[in-house]
Amino acid sequence: AVLNVINAIFVNDAIESTRTDHDLRMQGELEDTKLLLERLTTIFTKMQAFSPEDCKGDVTDTIFVEQVEREEVKMQFALLGLHFGDCRNFFRHLDIDGNKRLGIDEFVMGCLRLKGGALLVDSNVLIEDTRSLLMKTARSNKKAIDALSEAIKDVDSKLNGIILAGQLLS
């Protein structure tokens, strides 16, 4: 009985310790995310300063590429865990609505979405290229099927003509 009480106390302490570790880990992740958001906002604000007046707080694709090609900015992204091979593709993956401009929300949320593996942006490029290739293949297959269908109809029509001519001769 005493052994059961000692086991229960030990298990209870272990559970409390685990819960505390989890809470500390969650707190650390929240602080890391907050710091990441602050740094991304700072990067965006610096890029925004180079945007023309008519952009209304957005960063154009041209300004984005010019700024991201600078070593200082590349290093800032690398320190945040965002690695990319091509600035234009990086922009394309951030520009969800395709209007060639990034608002701060689009920029920050896009960076958070892409953050992760060392070459995640490049992986997304491969996925997008694969999707595009699949769409081209599907269109090509549809054209081939349509052409084949027309050829079959043509052969069927000619065969029916031959059969009808054979029946008339007999």
CSV table of N, CA and C in Angstrom, one decimal:
chain,number,residue,atom,x,y,z
A,1,ALA,N,0.8,-1.2,0.0
A,1,ALA,CA,0.0,0.0,0.0
A,1,ALA,C,0.9,1.3,0.0
A,2,VAL,N,1.9,1.2,0.8
A,2,VAL,CA,2.9,2.4,0.9
A,2,VAL,C,3.5,2.6,-0.5
A,3,LEU,N,3.8,1.5,-1.2
A,3,LEU,CA,4.5,1.5,-2.5
A,3,LEU,C,3.5,2.2,-3.5
A,4,ASN,N,2.2,1.9,-3.4
A,4,ASN,CA,1.2,2.5,-4.3
A,4,ASN,C,1.1,4.0,-4.1
A,5,VAL,N,1.2,4.4,-2.8
A,5,VAL,CA,1.2,5.8,-2.5
A,5,VAL,C,2.4,6.5,-3.1
A,6,ILE,N,3.6,5.9,-2.9
A,6,ILE,CA,4.8,6.5,-3.4
A,6,ILE,C,4.7,6.6,-4.9
A,7,ASN,N,4.3,5.5,-5.6
A,7,ASN,CA,4.1,5.5,-7.1
A,7,ASN,C,3.2,6.6,-7.5
A,8,ALA,N,2.0,6.8,-6.8
A,8,ALA,CA,1.1,7.8,-7.1
A,8,ALA,C,1.7,9.2,-7.0
A,9,ILE,N,2.4,9.5,-6.0
A,9,ILE,CA,3.1,10.8,-5.8
A,9,ILE,C,4.1,11.0,-6.9
A,10,PHE,N,4.9,10.0,-7.2
A,10,PHE,CA,5.9,10.1,-8.3
A,10,PHE,C,5.2,10.4,-9.6
A,11,VAL,N,4.1,9.7,-10.0
A,11,VAL,CA,3.4,9.9,-11.2
A,11,VAL,C,2.8,11.3,-11.3
A,12,ASN,N,2.2,11.7,-10.1
A,12,ASN,CA,1.6,13.0,-10.1
A,12,ASN,C,2.7,14.1,-10.3
A,13,ASP,N,3.8,14.0,-9.7
A,13,ASP,CA,4.9,14.9,-9.9
A,13,ASP,C,5.4,15.0,-11.3
A,14,ALA,N,5.5,13.8,-11.9
A,14,ALA,CA,5.9,13.7,-13.3
A,14,ALA,C,4.9,14.4,-14.2
A,15,ILE,N,3.6,14.2,-14.0
A,15,ILE,CA,2.6,14.8,-14.8
A,15,ILE,C,2.7,16.4,-14.6
A,16,GLU,N,2.8,16.8,-13.4
A,16,GLU,CA,3.0,18.3,-13.2
A,16,GLU,C,4.2,18.9,-13.9
A,17,SER,N,5.3,18.1,-13.8
A,17,SER,CA,6.5,18.6,-14.5
A,17,SER,C,6.3,18.6,-16.0
A,18,THR,N,5.7,17.6,-16.6
A,18,THR,CA,5.4,17.6,-18.0
A,18,THR,C,4.5,18.8,-18.4
A,19,ARG,N,3.5,19.1,-17.6
A,19,ARG,CA,2.5,20.2,-17.9
A,19,ARG,C,3.3,21.5,-17.8
A,20,THR,N,4.2,21.6,-16.8
A,20,THR,CA,5.0,22.9,-16.7
A,20,THR,C,5.9,23.0,-17.9
A,21,ASP,N,6.6,21.9,-18.3
A,21,ASP,CA,7.4,22.0,-19.5
A,21,ASP,C,6.6,22.4,-20.8
A,22,HIS,N,5.4,21.8,-20.9
A,22,HIS,CA,4.6,22.1,-22.1
A,22,HIS,C,4.2,23.6,-22.0
A,23,ASP,N,3.8,24.1,-20.9
A,23,ASP,CA,3.5,25.5,-20.7
A,23,ASP,C,4.7,26.4,-21.1
A,24,LEU,N,5.8,26.0,-20.6
A,24,LEU,CA,7.0,26.8,-20.9
A,24,LEU,C,7.4,26.8,-22.4
A,25,ARG,N,7.2,25.7,-23.0
A,25,ARG,CA,7.4,25.5,-24.4
A,25,ARG,C,6.5,26.4,-25.2
A,26,MET,N,5.2,26.4,-24.8
A,26,MET,CA,4.2,27.2,-25.5
A,26,MET,C,4.5,28.7,-25.4
A,27,GLN,N,4.9,29.1,-24.1
A,27,GLN,CA,5.2,30.5,-23.9
A,27,GLN,C,6.4,30.9,-24.8
A,28,GLY,N,7.4,30.0,-24.9
A,28,GLY,CA,8.6,30.3,-25.7
A,28,GLY,C,8.2,30.4,-27.2
A,29,GLU,N,7.3,29.5,-27.7
A,29,GLU,CA,6.8,29.6,-29.1
A,29,GLU,C,6.1,30.9,-29.3
A,30,LEU,N,5.2,31.3,-28.4
A,30,LEU,CA,4.5,32.5,-28.5
A,30,LEU,C,5.4,33.7,-28.6
A,31,GLU,N,6.5,33.7,-27.8
A,31,GLU,CA,7.4,34.8,-27.8
A,31,GLU,C,8.2,34.8,-29.1
A,32,ASP,N,8.6,33.6,-29.6
A,32,ASP,CA,9.3,33.5,-30.9
A,32,ASP,C,8.4,34.0,-32.0
A,33,THR,N,7.1,33.7,-32.0
A,33,THR,CA,6.2,34.1,-33.1
A,33,THR,C,6.0,35.6,-33.0
A,34,LYS,N,5.9,36.2,-31.8
A,34,LYS,CA,5.8,37.6,-31.7
A,34,LYS,C,7.0,38.3,-32.2
A,35,LEU,N,8.2,37.8,-31.9
A,35,LEU,CA,9.4,38.4,-32.4
A,35,LEU,C,9.5,38.3,-33.9
A,36,LEU,N,9.1,37.2,-34.5
A,36,LEU,CA,9.1,37.0,-35.9
A,36,LEU,C,8.1,38.0,-36.6
A,37,LEU,N,7.0,38.2,-36.0
A,37,LEU,CA,6.0,39.1,-36.6
A,37,LEU,C,6.6,40.6,-36.6
A,38,GLU,N,7.2,40.9,-35.5
A,38,GLU,CA,7.9,42.2,-35.4
A,38,GLU,C,8.9,42.4,-36.4
A,39,ARG,N,9.8,41.4,-36.6
A,39,ARG,CA,10.9,41.5,-37.6
A,39,ARG,C,10.3,41.6,-39.0
A,40,LEU,N,9.3,40.8,-39.3
A,40,LEU,CA,8.7,40.8,-40.6
A,40,LEU,C,8.1,42.2,-40.9
A,41,THR,N,7.4,42.7,-39.9
A,41,THR,CA,6.8,44.0,-40.0
A,41,THR,C,7.9,45.1,-40.3
A,42,THR,N,9.0,45.0,-39.6
A,42,THR,CA,10.1,45.9,-39.8
A,42,THR,C,10.6,45.8,-41.2
A,43,ILE,N,10.8,44.6,-41.7
A,43,ILE,CA,11.3,44.4,-43.1
A,43,ILE,C,10.4,45.0,-44.1
A,44,PHE,N,9.1,44.8,-43.9
A,44,PHE,CA,8.1,45.3,-44.8
A,44,PHE,C,8.1,46.8,-44.8
A,45,THR,N,8.1,47.4,-43.6
A,45,THR,CA,8.1,48.9,-43.5
A,45,THR,C,9.3,49.5,-44.2
A,46,LYS,N,10.5,48.9,-44.1
A,46,LYS,CA,11.7,49.4,-44.8
A,46,LYS,C,11.5,49.3,-46.3
A,47,MET,N,10.9,48.2,-46.8
A,47,MET,CA,10.7,48.1,-48.2
A,47,MET,C,9.6,49.1,-48.7
A,48,GLN,N,8.6,49.3,-47.9
A,48,GLN,CA,7.5,50.2,-48.2
A,48,GLN,C,8.0,51.6,-48.4
A,49,ALA,N,9.1,52.0,-47.7
A,49,ALA,CA,9.7,53.3,-47.8
A,49,ALA,C,10.1,53.6,-49.2
A,50,PHE,N,10.5,52.6,-50.0
A,50,PHE,CA,10.9,52.7,-51.4
A,50,PHE,C,9.8,52.7,-52.4
A,51,SER,N,8.6,52.4,-51.9
A,51,SER,CA,7.4,52.3,-52.9
A,51,SER,C,7.0,53.7,-53.3
A,52,PRO,N,6.4,53.8,-54.5
A,52,PRO,CA,5.9,55.1,-54.9
A,52,PRO,C,4.6,55.5,-54.1
A,53,GLU,N,4.3,56.8,-54.1
A,53,GLU,CA,3.2,57.3,-53.3
A,53,GLU,C,1.8,56.6,-53.7
A,54,ASP,N,1.7,56.3,-55.0
A,54,ASP,CA,0.4,55.7,-55.4
A,54,ASP,C,0.1,54.3,-55.0
A,55,CYS,N,1.1,53.7,-54.3
A,55,CYS,CA,0.9,52.3,-53.8
A,55,CYS,C,0.1,52.1,-52.6
A,56,LYS,N,-0.1,53.2,-51.8
A,56,LYS,CA,-1.0,53.2,-50.7
A,56,LYS,C,-0.6,52.1,-49.6
A,57,GLY,N,0.6,52.1,-49.2
A,57,GLY,CA,1.0,51.2,-48.2
A,57,GLY,C,1.4,49.8,-48.7
A,58,ASP,N,1.4,49.6,-50.0
A,58,ASP,CA,1.8,48.3,-50.5
A,58,ASP,C,3.2,48.3,-51.0
A,59,VAL,N,3.8,47.1,-51.3
A,59,VAL,CA,5.1,47.0,-51.9
A,59,VAL,C,4.9,46.3,-53.3
A,60,THR,N,5.4,47.0,-54.3
A,60,THR,CA,5.2,46.4,-55.7
A,60,THR,C,6.2,45.3,-55.9
A,61,ASP,N,6.0,44.5,-56.9
A,61,ASP,CA,6.9,43.4,-57.2
A,61,ASP,C,8.3,43.9,-57.6
A,62,THR,N,8.4,45.0,-58.3
A,62,THR,CA,9.7,45.6,-58.6
A,62,THR,C,10.5,46.0,-57.4
A,63,ILE,N,9.8,46.7,-56.5
A,63,ILE,CA,10.5,47.2,-55.3
A,63,ILE,C,10.9,46.0,-54.4
A,64,PHE,N,10.0,45.0,-54.3
A,64,PHE,CA,10.2,43.8,-53.5
A,64,PHE,C,11.5,43.1,-54.0
A,65,VAL,N,11.6,42.9,-55.3
A,65,VAL,CA,12.7,42.2,-55.9
A,65,VAL,C,14.0,43.0,-55.7
A,66,GLU,N,13.9,44.3,-55.9
A,66,GLU,CA,15.1,45.2,-55.7
A,66,GLU,C,15.6,45.1,-54.3
A,67,GLN,N,14.7,45.1,-53.3
A,67,GLN,CA,15.1,45.1,-51.9
A,67,GLN,C,15.6,43.8,-51.5
A,68,VAL,N,14.9,42.7,-51.9
A,68,VAL,CA,15.2,41.4,-51.5
A,68,VAL,C,16.5,40.9,-52.1
A,69,GLU,N,16.9,41.5,-53.2
A,69,GLU,CA,18.2,41.1,-53.8
A,69,GLU,C,19.4,41.7,-53.0
A,70,ARG,N,19.1,42.7,-52.2
A,70,ARG,CA,20.2,43.2,-51.3
A,70,ARG,C,20.6,42.2,-50.3
A,71,GLU,N,22.0,42.1,-50.1
A,71,GLU,CA,22.5,41.1,-49.2
A,71,GLU,C,22.0,41.3,-47.7
A,72,GLU,N,21.8,42.5,-47.3
A,72,GLU,CA,21.3,42.8,-46.0
A,72,GLU,C,19.9,42.2,-45.8
A,73,VAL,N,19.1,42.4,-46.7
A,73,VAL,CA,17.7,41.9,-46.6
A,73,VAL,C,17.7,40.4,-46.7
A,74,LYS,N,18.5,39.8,-47.7
A,74,LYS,CA,18.6,38.3,-47.8
A,74,LYS,C,19.0,37.7,-46.4
A,75,MET,N,20.0,38.4,-45.8
A,75,MET,CA,20.4,37.9,-44.5
A,75,MET,C,19.3,38.0,-43.4
A,76,GLN,N,18.5,39.1,-43.4
A,76,GLN,CA,17.4,39.2,-42.5
A,76,GLN,C,16.4,38.0,-42.7
A,77,PHE,N,16.1,37.7,-43.9
A,77,PHE,CA,15.2,36.6,-44.2
A,77,PHE,C,15.8,35.3,-43.8
A,78,ALA,N,17.1,35.1,-44.0
A,78,ALA,CA,17.8,33.9,-43.6
A,78,ALA,C,17.8,33.7,-42.1
A,79,LEU,N,18.0,34.8,-41.4
A,79,LEU,CA,18.0,34.7,-39.9
A,79,LEU,C,16.6,34.3,-39.4
A,80,LEU,N,15.6,34.6,-40.2
A,80,LEU,CA,14.2,34.3,-39.8
A,80,LEU,C,13.8,32.9,-40.3
A,81,GLY,N,14.7,32.2,-41.0
A,81,GLY,CA,14.4,30.9,-41.4
A,81,GLY,C,13.7,30.8,-42.8
A,82,LEU,N,13.8,31.9,-43.5
A,82,LEU,CA,13.2,32.0,-44.8
A,82,LEU,C,14.3,32.0,-45.9
A,83,HIS,N,14.5,30.9,-46.5
A,83,HIS,CA,15.5,30.7,-47.5
A,83,HIS,C,14.9,30.6,-48.9
A,84,PHE,N,15.4,31.2,-49.9
A,84,PHE,CA,14.8,31.1,-51.3
A,84,PHE,C,15.9,31.3,-52.3
A,85,GLY,N,15.6,30.7,-53.5
A,85,GLY,CA,16.6,30.8,-54.5
A,85,GLY,C,16.4,32.0,-55.5
A,86,ASP,N,15.1,32.3,-55.7
A,86,ASP,CA,14.7,33.3,-56.7
A,86,ASP,C,13.8,34.3,-56.1
A,87,CYS,N,14.1,35.6,-56.1
A,87,CYS,CA,13.3,36.6,-55.5
A,87,CYS,C,11.9,36.8,-56.2
A,88,ARG,N,11.9,36.6,-57.5
A,88,ARG,CA,10.6,36.7,-58.2
A,88,ARG,C,9.7,35.6,-57.8
A,89,ASN,N,10.2,34.4,-57.7
A,89,ASN,CA,9.3,33.3,-57.3
A,89,ASN,C,8.9,33.4,-55.8
A,90,PHE,N,9.8,34.0,-55.0
A,90,PHE,CA,9.4,34.2,-53.6
A,90,PHE,C,8.3,35.2,-53.6
A,91,PHE,N,8.4,36.3,-54.4
A,91,PHE,CA,7.3,37.3,-54.4
A,91,PHE,C,6.0,36.6,-54.9
A,92,ARG,N,6.1,35.8,-55.9
A,92,ARG,CA,4.9,35.2,-56.5
A,92,ARG,C,4.2,34.3,-55.5
A,93,HIS,N,4.9,33.7,-54.6
A,93,HIS,CA,4.3,32.8,-53.6
A,93,HIS,C,3.7,33.7,-52.4
A,94,LEU,N,4.2,34.9,-52.3
A,94,LEU,CA,3.6,35.7,-51.2
A,94,LEU,C,2.4,36.5,-51.8
A,95,ASP,N,2.4,36.8,-53.1
A,95,ASP,CA,1.3,37.6,-53.7
A,95,ASP,C,0.1,36.7,-54.0
A,96,ILE,N,-0.7,36.4,-53.0
A,96,ILE,CA,-1.8,35.5,-53.1
A,96,ILE,C,-2.8,35.9,-54.1
A,97,ASP,N,-3.2,37.2,-54.1
A,97,ASP,CA,-4.2,37.7,-55.0
A,97,ASP,C,-3.7,38.0,-56.4
A,98,GLY,N,-2.4,37.9,-56.7
A,98,GLY,CA,-1.8,38.1,-58.0
A,98,GLY,C,-1.9,39.5,-58.6
A,99,ASN,N,-2.0,40.5,-57.7
A,99,ASN,CA,-2.1,41.9,-58.2
A,99,ASN,C,-0.7,42.6,-58.3
A,100,LYS,N,0.4,41.8,-58.1
A,100,LYS,CA,1.7,42.3,-58.2
A,100,LYS,C,2.1,43.4,-57.2
A,101,ARG,N,1.3,43.3,-56.0
A,101,ARG,CA,1.6,44.2,-54.9
A,101,ARG,C,1.4,43.4,-53.6
A,102,LEU,N,2.1,43.7,-52.6
A,102,LEU,CA,2.0,43.0,-51.3
A,102,LEU,C,1.5,44.1,-50.3
A,103,GLY,N,0.4,43.7,-49.6
A,103,GLY,CA,0.1,44.5,-48.4
A,103,GLY,C,0.8,43.9,-47.2
A,104,ILE,N,0.8,44.5,-46.1
A,104,ILE,CA,1.5,44.0,-44.9
A,104,ILE,C,1.0,42.7,-44.5
A,105,ASP,N,-0.3,42.5,-44.5
A,105,ASP,CA,-0.9,41.2,-44.1
A,105,ASP,C,-0.5,40.1,-45.0
A,106,GLU,N,-0.6,40.4,-46.3
A,106,GLU,CA,-0.3,39.4,-47.3
A,106,GLU,C,1.2,39.0,-47.2
A,107,PHE,N,2.1,40.0,-46.9
A,107,PHE,CA,3.5,39.7,-46.7
A,107,PHE,C,3.8,38.9,-45.5
A,108,VAL,N,3.3,39.3,-44.4
A,108,VAL,CA,3.5,38.6,-43.1
A,108,VAL,C,2.9,37.2,-43.1
A,109,MET,N,1.7,37.1,-43.5
A,109,MET,CA,1.0,35.8,-43.5
A,109,MET,C,1.7,34.9,-44.5
A,110,GLY,N,2.1,35.4,-45.7
A,110,GLY,CA,2.8,34.6,-46.7
A,110,GLY,C,4.1,34.1,-46.1
A,111,CYS,N,4.9,35.0,-45.5
A,111,CYS,CA,6.2,34.5,-44.9
A,111,CYS,C,6.0,33.5,-43.8
A,112,LEU,N,4.9,33.6,-43.0
A,112,LEU,CA,4.7,32.6,-42.0
A,112,LEU,C,4.3,31.3,-42.6
A,113,ARG,N,3.5,31.4,-43.7
A,113,ARG,CA,3.1,30.2,-44.4
A,113,ARG,C,4.4,29.4,-45.0
A,114,LEU,N,5.3,30.2,-45.6
A,114,LEU,CA,6.4,29.7,-46.2
A,114,LEU,C,7.6,29.3,-45.3
A,115,LYS,N,7.5,29.8,-44.1
A,115,LYS,CA,8.6,29.5,-43.1
A,115,LYS,C,8.6,28.0,-42.8
A,116,GLY,N,9.8,27.5,-42.7
A,116,GLY,CA,9.8,26.1,-42.3
A,116,GLY,C,11.1,25.5,-42.9
A,117,GLY,N,11.0,24.5,-43.8
A,117,GLY,CA,12.1,23.8,-44.3
A,117,GLY,C,13.1,24.8,-45.0
A,118,ALA,N,14.3,24.4,-45.1
A,118,ALA,CA,15.4,25.3,-45.7
A,118,ALA,C,15.0,25.7,-47.1
A,119,LEU,N,14.5,24.9,-47.9
A,119,LEU,CA,14.2,25.3,-49.3
A,119,LEU,C,12.7,25.1,-49.6
A,120,LEU,N,11.9,25.6,-48.6
A,120,LEU,CA,10.4,25.4,-48.8
A,120,LEU,C,9.9,26.2,-49.9
A,121,VAL,N,10.4,27.4,-50.1
A,121,VAL,CA,10.0,28.3,-51.2
A,121,VAL,C,10.3,27.6,-52.5
A,122,ASP,N,11.5,27.0,-52.6
A,122,ASP,CA,11.9,26.3,-53.9
A,122,ASP,C,11.0,25.1,-54.0
A,123,SER,N,10.6,24.4,-52.9
A,123,SER,CA,9.6,23.3,-53.0
A,123,SER,C,8.3,23.7,-53.6
A,124,ASN,N,7.9,24.9,-53.1
A,124,ASN,CA,6.6,25.4,-53.6
A,124,ASN,C,6.7,25.8,-55.0
A,125,VAL,N,7.8,26.2,-55.5
A,125,VAL,CA,8.0,26.5,-56.9
A,125,VAL,C,7.9,25.2,-57.7
A,126,LEU,N,8.5,24.1,-57.2
A,126,LEU,CA,8.4,22.8,-57.9
A,126,LEU,C,6.9,22.3,-57.9
A,127,ILE,N,6.2,22.5,-56.8
A,127,ILE,CA,4.8,22.1,-56.8
A,127,ILE,C,4.0,22.9,-57.8
A,128,GLU,N,4.2,24.2,-57.8
A,128,GLU,CA,3.5,25.1,-58.8
A,128,GLU,C,3.8,24.7,-60.2
A,129,ASP,N,5.1,24.4,-60.5
A,129,ASP,CA,5.5,24.0,-61.8
A,129,ASP,C,4.9,22.6,-62.2
A,130,THR,N,4.8,21.7,-61.3
A,130,THR,CA,4.2,20.4,-61.5
A,130,THR,C,2.7,20.6,-61.8
A,131,ARG,N,2.0,21.5,-61.0
A,131,ARG,CA,0.6,21.8,-61.2
A,131,ARG,C,0.4,22.3,-62.6
A,132,SER,N,1.3,23.3,-63.0
A,132,SER,CA,1.2,23.9,-64.4
A,132,SER,C,1.3,22.8,-65.5
A,133,LEU,N,2.3,21.9,-65.3
A,133,LEU,CA,2.6,20.9,-66.2
A,133,LEU,C,1.4,19.9,-66.3
A,134,LEU,N,0.8,19.6,-65.2
A,134,LEU,CA,-0.4,18.7,-65.2
A,134,LEU,C,-1.5,19.4,-66.0
A,135,MET,N,-1.7,20.7,-65.8
A,135,MET,CA,-2.8,21.4,-66.5
A,135,MET,C,-2.5,21.3,-68.0
A,136,LYS,N,-1.3,21.6,-68.4
A,136,LYS,CA,-1.0,21.5,-69.8
A,136,LYS,C,-1.2,20.2,-70.4
A,137,THR,N,-0.8,19.1,-69.6
A,137,THR,CA,-1.0,17.8,-70.1
A,137,THR,C,-2.4,17.4,-70.2
A,138,ALA,N,-3.2,17.9,-69.2
A,138,ALA,CA,-4.7,17.6,-69.3
A,138,ALA,C,-5.3,18.3,-70.5
A,139,ARG,N,-4.9,19.5,-70.8
A,139,ARG,CA,-5.4,20.2,-72.0
A,139,ARG,C,-5.0,19.5,-73.3
A,140,SER,N,-3.8,19.1,-73.3
A,140,SER,CA,-3.3,18.4,-74.5
A,140,SER,C,-4.0,17.0,-74.7
A,141,ASN,N,-4.2,16.3,-73.6
A,141,ASN,CA,-5.0,15.1,-73.6
A,141,ASN,C,-6.4,15.3,-74.1
A,142,LYS,N,-7.0,16.4,-73.6
A,142,LYS,CA,-8.4,16.7,-74.1
A,142,LYS,C,-8.4,16.9,-75.6
A,143,LYS,N,-7.5,17.7,-76.1
A,143,LYS,CA,-7.4,18.0,-77.5
A,143,LYS,C,-7.2,16.7,-78.3
A,144,ALA,N,-6.4,15.8,-77.8
A,144,ALA,CA,-6.1,14.5,-78.5
A,144,ALA,C,-7.4,13.7,-78.5
A,145,ILE,N,-8.1,13.6,-77.4
A,145,ILE,CA,-9.3,12.8,-77.3
A,145,ILE,C,-10.4,13.4,-78.2
A,146,ASP,N,-10.5,14.7,-78.3
A,146,ASP,CA,-11.4,15.4,-79.2
A,146,ASP,C,-11.1,15.1,-80.6
A,147,ALA,N,-9.8,15.1,-81.0
A,147,ALA,CA,-9.4,14.8,-82.3
A,147,ALA,C,-9.7,13.4,-82.7
A,148,LEU,N,-9.4,12.5,-81.7
A,148,LEU,CA,-9.7,11.0,-81.9
A,148,LEU,C,-11.1,10.8,-82.1
A,149,SER,N,-11.9,11.5,-81.3
A,149,SER,CA,-13.4,11.3,-81.4
A,149,SER,C,-13.9,11.7,-82.7
A,150,GLU,N,-13.4,12.9,-83.3
A,150,GLU,CA,-13.8,13.3,-84.6
A,150,GLU,C,-13.3,12.3,-85.7
A,151,ALA,N,-12.2,11.8,-85.5
A,151,ALA,CA,-11.7,10.8,-86.5
A,151,ALA,C,-12.6,9.5,-86.5
A,152,ILE,N,-13.0,9.1,-85.3
A,152,ILE,CA,-13.8,7.9,-85.2
A,152,ILE,C,-15.2,8.2,-85.8
A,153,LYS,N,-15.7,9.4,-85.6
A,153,LYS,CA,-17.0,9.8,-86.2
A,153,LYS,C,-16.9,9.8,-87.7
A,154,ASP,N,-15.7,10.3,-88.2
A,154,ASP,CA,-15.5,10.3,-89.7
A,154,ASP,C,-15.4,8.9,-90.2
A,155,VAL,N,-14.7,8.0,-89.6
A,155,VAL,CA,-14.6,6.6,-90.0
A,155,VAL,C,-16.0,6.0,-89.9
A,156,ASP,N,-16.7,6.2,-88.9
A,156,ASP,CA,-18.1,5.6,-88.7
A,156,ASP,C,-19.0,6.1,-89.9
A,157,SER,N,-18.9,7.4,-90.2
A,157,SER,CA,-19.7,7.9,-91.3
A,157,SER,C,-19.3,7.3,-92.6
A,158,LYS,N,-18.1,7.1,-92.9
A,158,LYS,CA,-17.6,6.5,-94.1
A,158,LYS,C,-18.0,5.0,-94.2
A,159,LEU,N,-17.9,4.3,-93.0
A,159,LEU,CA,-18.3,2.9,-93.0
A,159,LEU,C,-19.8,2.8,-93.3
A,160,ASN,N,-20.6,3.7,-92.6
A,160,ASN,CA,-22.0,3.6,-92.9
A,160,ASN,C,-22.4,3.9,-94.3
A,161,GLY,N,-21.6,4.8,-95.0
A,161,GLY,CA,-21.8,5.1,-96.4
A,161,GLY,C,-21.5,3.9,-97.2
A,162,ILE,N,-20.4,3.2,-96.9
A,162,ILE,CA,-20.0,1.9,-97.6
A,162,ILE,C,-21.1,0.9,-97.5
A,163,ILE,N,-21.6,0.7,-96.2
A,163,ILE,CA,-22.6,-0.3,-96.0
A,163,ILE,C,-23.9,0.0,-96.7
A,164,LEU,N,-24.2,1.3,-96.7
A,164,LEU,CA,-25.4,1.7,-97.4
A,164,LEU,C,-25.3,1.5,-98.9
A,165,ALA,N,-24.1,1.8,-99.5
A,165,ALA,CA,-23.8,1.6,-100.9
A,165,ALA,C,-23.9,0.1,-101.2
A,166,GLY,N,-23.3,-0.7,-100.4
A,166,GLY,CA,-23.4,-2.2,-100.6
A,166,GLY,C,-24.8,-2.7,-100.6
A,167,GLN,N,-25.6,-2.2,-99.7
A,167,GLN,CA,-27.0,-2.6,-99.7
A,167,GLN,C,-27.8,-2.2,-100.9
A,168,LEU,N,-27.5,-1.0,-101.4
A,168,LEU,CA,-28.1,-0.5,-102.6
A,168,LEU,C,-27.7,-1.4,-103.9
A,169,LEU,N,-26.5,-1.8,-103.9
A,169,LEU,CA,-26.0,-2.6,-105.0
A,169,LEU,C,-26.6,-4.0,-105.0
A,170,SER,N,-27.0,-4.5,-103.8
A,170,SER,CA,-27.4,-5.9,-103.8
A,170,SER,C,-28.9,-6.0,-104.1
